[in-house]
Amino acid sequence: MGGTLEYLSDLLGGGGGGSSRRRYKKRKQFQTVELKVRMDCDGCEMKVRNALSSMKGVHSVEINRKQYKVTVQGYVEPHKVVKRVQATGKKAEIWPYVPYSLVAHPYAAPAYDKKAPPGYVRRVDAVMPVSSYGGPTAAGPQEERLVTMFSDDNPNACSIM
């Protein structure tokens, strides 16, 4: 009977000093983490590759030195991948670019970046789309862009006659 009380106590979160307590970690999801890391030579590339491939949970590491892009796939957390690269002495950040076709105004000041690879602009997630009525919209940025593309209220809209 004492075992049952101890089990119930552990189940309800009470003390009880039982050795049957287990702490479960939240399982990491398989994901792709893209980083911008400045690498100038083969030595830099090997240092970053070795540091990342030795991380627990890493499935693959791809490096495009021309674009300063590192792609890591595996059961990893993005902030830990950044910390691991920074431990090698390299400056690293989450990949800040998106294809310019996904941005409503790719040549506006917050999005345009002359250091971006060809066909990419800086990600502008912080800007909330505003409807023509002045308030934030319930639709996402893609839907907002499509709705205002042919709107009479938009001075830059396409006019098809």
C-alpha positions as a Python dict, from the first residue, in 0.01 Angstrom:
ca = {
    (1, 'M'): (0, 0, 0),
    (2, 'G'): (291, 236, 75),
    (3, 'G'): (410, 202, -289),
    (4, 'T'): (73, 321, -413),
    (5, 'L'): (83, 632, -197),
    (6, 'E'): (436, 709, -314),
    (7, 'Y'): (328, 666, -677),
    (8, 'L'): (30, 898, -630),
    (9, 'S'): (247, 1150, -449),
    (10, 'D'): (499, 1152, -735),
    (11, 'L'): (219, 1171, -988),
    (12, 'L'): (64, 1475, -822),
    (13, 'G'): (401, 1648, -790),
    (14, 'G'): (445, 1605, -418),
    (15, 'G'): (778, 1523, -255),
    (16, 'G'): (820, 1165, -155),
    (17, 'G'): (1186, 1097, -234),
    (18, 'G'): (1100, 814, -472),
    (19, 'S'): (1361, 710, -723),
    (20, 'S'): (1092, 662, -984),
    (21, 'R'): (1100, 1032, -1081),
    (22, 'R'): (1211, 1090, -1436),
    (23, 'R'): (1261, 1416, -1609),
    (24, 'Y'): (1172, 1412, -1973),
    (25, 'K'): (1333, 1657, -2209),
    (26, 'K'): (1126, 1809, -2484),
    (27, 'R'): (1226, 1631, -2803),
    (28, 'K'): (1387, 1856, -3062),
    (29, 'Q'): (1234, 1866, -3409),
    (30, 'F'): (1424, 1801, -3729),
    (31, 'Q'): (1483, 2140, -3885),
    (32, 'T'): (1704, 2337, -4118),
    (33, 'V'): (1903, 2626, -3972),
    (34, 'E'): (2060, 2875, -4211),
    (35, 'L'): (2335, 3105, -4089),
    (36, 'K'): (2539, 3390, -4230),
    (37, 'V'): (2904, 3334, -4136),
    (38, 'R'): (3193, 3526, -4290),
    (39, 'M'): (3458, 3279, -4409),
    (40, 'D'): (3755, 3381, -4621),
    (41, 'C'): (3965, 3066, -4663),
    (42, 'D'): (3958, 2687, -4651),
    (43, 'G'): (4083, 2695, -4291),
    (44, 'C'): (3786, 2906, -4180),
    (45, 'E'): (3547, 2678, -4362),
    (46, 'M'): (3696, 2363, -4207),
    (47, 'K'): (3690, 2517, -3859),
    (48, 'V'): (3318, 2597, -3890),
    (49, 'R'): (3238, 2261, -4053),
    (50, 'N'): (3419, 2063, -3781),
    (51, 'A'): (3257, 2262, -3500),
    (52, 'L'): (2907, 2208, -3639),
    (53, 'S'): (2941, 1847, -3752),
    (54, 'S'): (3058, 1748, -3403),
    (55, 'M'): (2739, 1889, -3247),
    (56, 'K'): (2491, 1637, -3111),
    (57, 'G'): (2189, 1597, -3339),
    (58, 'V'): (2347, 1744, -3655),
    (59, 'H'): (2257, 1542, -3965),
    (60, 'S'): (2432, 1746, -4237),
    (61, 'V'): (2635, 2066, -4283),
    (62, 'E'): (2649, 2251, -4615),
    (63, 'I'): (2867, 2558, -4668),
    (64, 'N'): (2848, 2809, -4953),
    (65, 'R'): (3153, 3025, -4892),
    (66, 'K'): (3075, 3260, -5180),
    (67, 'Q'): (2743, 3363, -5018),
    (68, 'Y'): (2874, 3322, -4658),
    (69, 'K'): (2587, 3078, -4605),
    (70, 'V'): (2595, 2775, -4376),
    (71, 'T'): (2302, 2530, -4378),
    (72, 'V'): (2270, 2285, -4090),
    (73, 'Q'): (2008, 2011, -4085),
    (74, 'G'): (1928, 1797, -3785),
    (75, 'Y'): (1770, 1780, -3443),
    (76, 'V'): (1920, 2110, -3326),
    (77, 'E'): (1813, 2443, -3182),
    (78, 'P'): (1903, 2752, -3388),
    (79, 'H'): (2045, 2955, -3099),
    (80, 'K'): (2278, 2668, -3002),
    (81, 'V'): (2405, 2641, -3358),
    (82, 'V'): (2482, 3015, -3360),
    (83, 'K'): (2662, 2984, -3023),
    (84, 'R'): (2872, 2694, -3154),
    (85, 'V'): (2987, 2893, -3457),
    (86, 'Q'): (3059, 3199, -3243),
    (87, 'A'): (3277, 2979, -3019),
    (88, 'T'): (3512, 2934, -3317),
    (89, 'G'): (3571, 3311, -3323),
    (90, 'K'): (3353, 3377, -3626),
    (91, 'K'): (3069, 3626, -3635),
    (92, 'A'): (2744, 3437, -3700),
    (93, 'E'): (2379, 3531, -3732),
    (94, 'I'): (2060, 3364, -3850),
    (95, 'W'): (2032, 3398, -4230),
    (96, 'P'): (1883, 3749, -4269),
    (97, 'Y'): (1786, 3730, -4638),
    (98, 'V'): (1483, 3615, -4836),
    (99, 'P'): (1426, 3607, -5214),
    (100, 'Y'): (1329, 3953, -5334),
    (101, 'S'): (1010, 3816, -5492),
    (102, 'L'): (865, 3754, -5142),
    (103, 'V'): (897, 4117, -5031),
    (104, 'A'): (634, 4374, -5130),
    (105, 'H'): (887, 4658, -5173),
    (106, 'P'): (1233, 4501, -5222),
    (107, 'Y'): (1409, 4833, -5290),
    (108, 'A'): (1268, 5017, -4988),
    (109, 'A'): (1517, 5121, -4719),
    (110, 'P'): (1455, 4843, -4462),
    (111, 'A'): (1470, 4560, -4718),
    (112, 'Y'): (1742, 4667, -4960),
    (113, 'D'): (2091, 4552, -4863),
    (114, 'K'): (2382, 4591, -5105),
    (115, 'K'): (2569, 4311, -4925),
    (116, 'A'): (2291, 4059, -4993),
    (117, 'P'): (2358, 3780, -5243),
    (118, 'P'): (2209, 3829, -5591),
    (119, 'G'): (1831, 3786, -5590),
    (120, 'Y'): (1798, 3834, -5213),
    (121, 'V'): (1694, 4122, -4987),
    (122, 'R'): (1695, 4162, -4611),
    (123, 'R'): (1406, 3999, -4423),
    (124, 'V'): (1162, 4257, -4286),
    (125, 'D'): (941, 4065, -4042),
    (126, 'A'): (903, 4352, -3797),
    (127, 'V'): (693, 4561, -4036),
    (128, 'M'): (321, 4494, -3984),
    (129, 'P'): (111, 4536, -4297),
    (130, 'V'): (-151, 4808, -4264),
    (131, 'S'): (-479, 4795, -4447),
    (132, 'S'): (-612, 5088, -4648),
    (133, 'Y'): (-851, 5162, -4359),
    (134, 'G'): (-566, 5239, -4122),
    (135, 'G'): (-572, 4937, -3889),
    (136, 'P'): (-373, 4616, -3887),
    (137, 'T'): (-517, 4343, -4101),
    (138, 'A'): (-614, 3991, -4006),
    (139, 'A'): (-463, 3857, -4329),
    (140, 'G'): (-97, 3763, -4353),
    (141, 'P'): (161, 3965, -4547),
    (142, 'Q'): (121, 3758, -4865),
    (143, 'E'): (-259, 3798, -4870),
    (144, 'E'): (-228, 4170, -4795),
    (145, 'R'): (9, 4212, -5087),
    (146, 'L'): (-226, 4033, -5326),
    (147, 'V'): (-531, 4229, -5208),
    (148, 'T'): (-369, 4570, -5242),
    (149, 'M'): (-196, 4487, -5571),
    (150, 'F'): (-514, 4566, -5771),
    (151, 'S'): (-681, 4804, -5526),
    (152, 'D'): (-810, 5143, -5635),
    (153, 'D'): (-675, 5288, -5309),
    (154, 'N'): (-317, 5187, -5392),
    (155, 'P'): (-148, 5457, -5605),
    (156, 'N'): (116, 5206, -5725),
    (157, 'A'): (-141, 4940, -5818),
    (158, 'C'): (-145, 4773, -6154),
    (159, 'S'): (-415, 4914, -6377),
    (160, 'I'): (-551, 4670, -6632),
    (161, 'M'): (-807, 4806, -6877),
}
